[in-house]
């Protein structure tokens, strides 16, 4: 069977056209979108990535399947290295948190810079924090706790994660400005931190609101103060740290989305638009409310600027925690 | 009687045909991912969670939980047949399970694993039914000093696990302790023993070590001794594929031991089923009349860890449902699923959503029966795998080992580590070092170091804190006693000699 | 040469060296800090214990060789095992460019043919069939991201699949 020259010419022309069109028109992903989470299934970050994936599909924001890929290891180091290896790929995104900035500052091996090497796409949410103690504890506000810590240096204890985590930075800043001193005990999982508090083995913990709300509702824990700019709707009666009489620099806990190095401009514009649209959907608003997050939406350029500034602030604040800064 | 009312309500939910179906689907999927290495229960639950968005919460959590405990039933299969642990919690099952298979008792080992899983799984659910809120309070009394004592108790079992030479056993343990330190220190963010490698900053995955040291080194040793025909004899006749009455009778204590240890360790948010299975195995060996036979294929060496591994499922649900505290990654996803449905796990869940709480508990009774019925007929089928000629079986084992090690993190580097640990395991066997202590050290070392440092930070360096806490003190005393037994042996031998001389 | 009683001497010496390495690193880290034990606390402990026990092992077996350990080594068998290991390591090195199915098929064919002494065609058929089964079960049915191999990307792109 032979094809005459004209038909062949038509086929070639249409193939060329088909190949050229996507570059001219707006970018649309054609392969499944990979959404990288820097820890395993079951972590808060994995849950966040899976929620994004589900909302993308529910709200038809992307025309392809979204696949959550877990790249755990070394805080964010493995995931960041994986993203760096995907230069120019328009089908891979990752969810970042403060950890990505911090690891780069304190880990020699974490060479990937979040905003210099990789391509910031959007900042998505800001997580407030709550200072909680056991309901039967003698302190009813942050001031009383800090005064008690001053009276018995080193006797009171706070449970938390890594020493580079926000809760320890906040503790160091509070301790420094007030002269109080209480211990910080690291536990690897949120459950262990909370169990230590509920069991009375430590006295204080700083939590995400979603993490401890049930304990507060059941009358097992009470909230001393909230770390947020303005009082959260769900905690109207709880003073902020500032209202409690303590000035702290801004230390937001952020989650956002990052692309690989040299992400094509059209692809970046497309995903930036996706997150802009996402912020308006009812599914997203419900998720934000259910988890007591603040909407922290910022576009690509804005979030890059934010990350650069925030890294500088973190570098300063981390020095107070005693962590070794390598960059 | 609140509990009876609750159970009645629970069964009225769980016995609805639609919930029975989802329970079966969950158990079936769990069995499949348990048997196949590579896809763990946590990853499976995370993948299937979106499918349950539209379900009612009781059906959804019944299915997801079915995957969770179903996977533990299936996990023992490859441990016994191929010396490849399917999940980290079935590593301890390799020790005697694979040896039973080598003795021609593969079917019996699989059968005992299924029966132990059923008994202990059911006991775990019964304890969950009867005493969830009070036991959660006991779990909260457990803190770093108690965890340290528990881990030390576990490590003292090395004395029992080490076979002929205690010195070599302890050296093997120390290698495990070192390997588990590799990575970032939680307390100071200091990198330890990473050799400047980014890939090591997160530490080494347990499955990579276990598969390398057990499965890969076993293949190399078998190739060395050149077993031309089938290495593992499979007897003909269906009766020879089932456990004998004597074998089951030998497991009587193991069933009880596995059930209780698994449940109570499972309740602790900081321990987990891998630790539970090793401790149960150690206790079984410690009380046995013939401890020297452990590791050569004794049925109770399969029943105890397998039982503990499954009783752990019931235990792990206690803090999840009554405190909202998940102990591991699979339960953490179940927590986020519950939150998504608007069910709030925590102190108020039993009152506010009794349908979900009791429906789930009741479904686990049903699910355990389903799993037994599903798994027992599979025993003779799986035992046939061993009839596959060696020249096909060995490459298959190598391939499964690769998939199992790779899928944990998706890094080629982990395969290179797997090769390294395979060689290490082979050399250890060649130089007559026991490998089980290395695995034990790897499992417990990290948690033990953490607990000790937390304890001393909390007490401001005062070690008398251990003496002031009765649970910790009791466990430490037992651990020291176990550690001293070999010295007692030396003393006895010296005394006999002295008297005879 | 048999490995005989040298077994304990050799392995003890190696472990003593490892212990010295562990200790030398651990001493660079904080042993006890202001808040409690530091990152060096534990490694110093097991490092010292490792050196002591391994030296004890060396001395003991040098002075009083254990007659039970005096079995000679099966060198041809060791060669077979190490050859298998070499092929396993080689297959892992090839996995990134060639992908799991091809690298695994090469490993399977190599071990069946060279180590187990089967005929070449048996080895090739078994290897291809088992590689295909693995790919179907784990990659297609379970959806695991096994490496597909970047060497094939141009080829697949030419065929319009990639």
Coordinates of C-alpha atoms in Angstrom, one line a residue, chain A residues 3 20 26 50 77 81 105 115 119 140 180 235 250 252 296 317 322:
Chain A
X3 CA 0.5 6.7 0.1
X20 CA 4.1 23.1 17.3
X26 CA -1.2 28.1 26.5
X50 CA -3.1 14.4 48.9
X77 CA 16.9 16.9 51.6
X81 CA 17.5 16.9 45.5
X105 CA 20.6 26.5 56.4
X115 CA 14.1 30.0 45.8
X119 CA 11.1 27.7 41.0
X140 CA -4.1 30.3 82.9
X180 CA 12.9 32.7 81.7
X235 CA -10.4 30.8 69.2
X250 CA 7.0 37.2 62.6
X252 CA 5.0 32.1 60.0
X296 CA -1.6 32.6 52.8
X317 CA 16.5 33.3 64.6
X322 CA 22.1 26.8 69.2

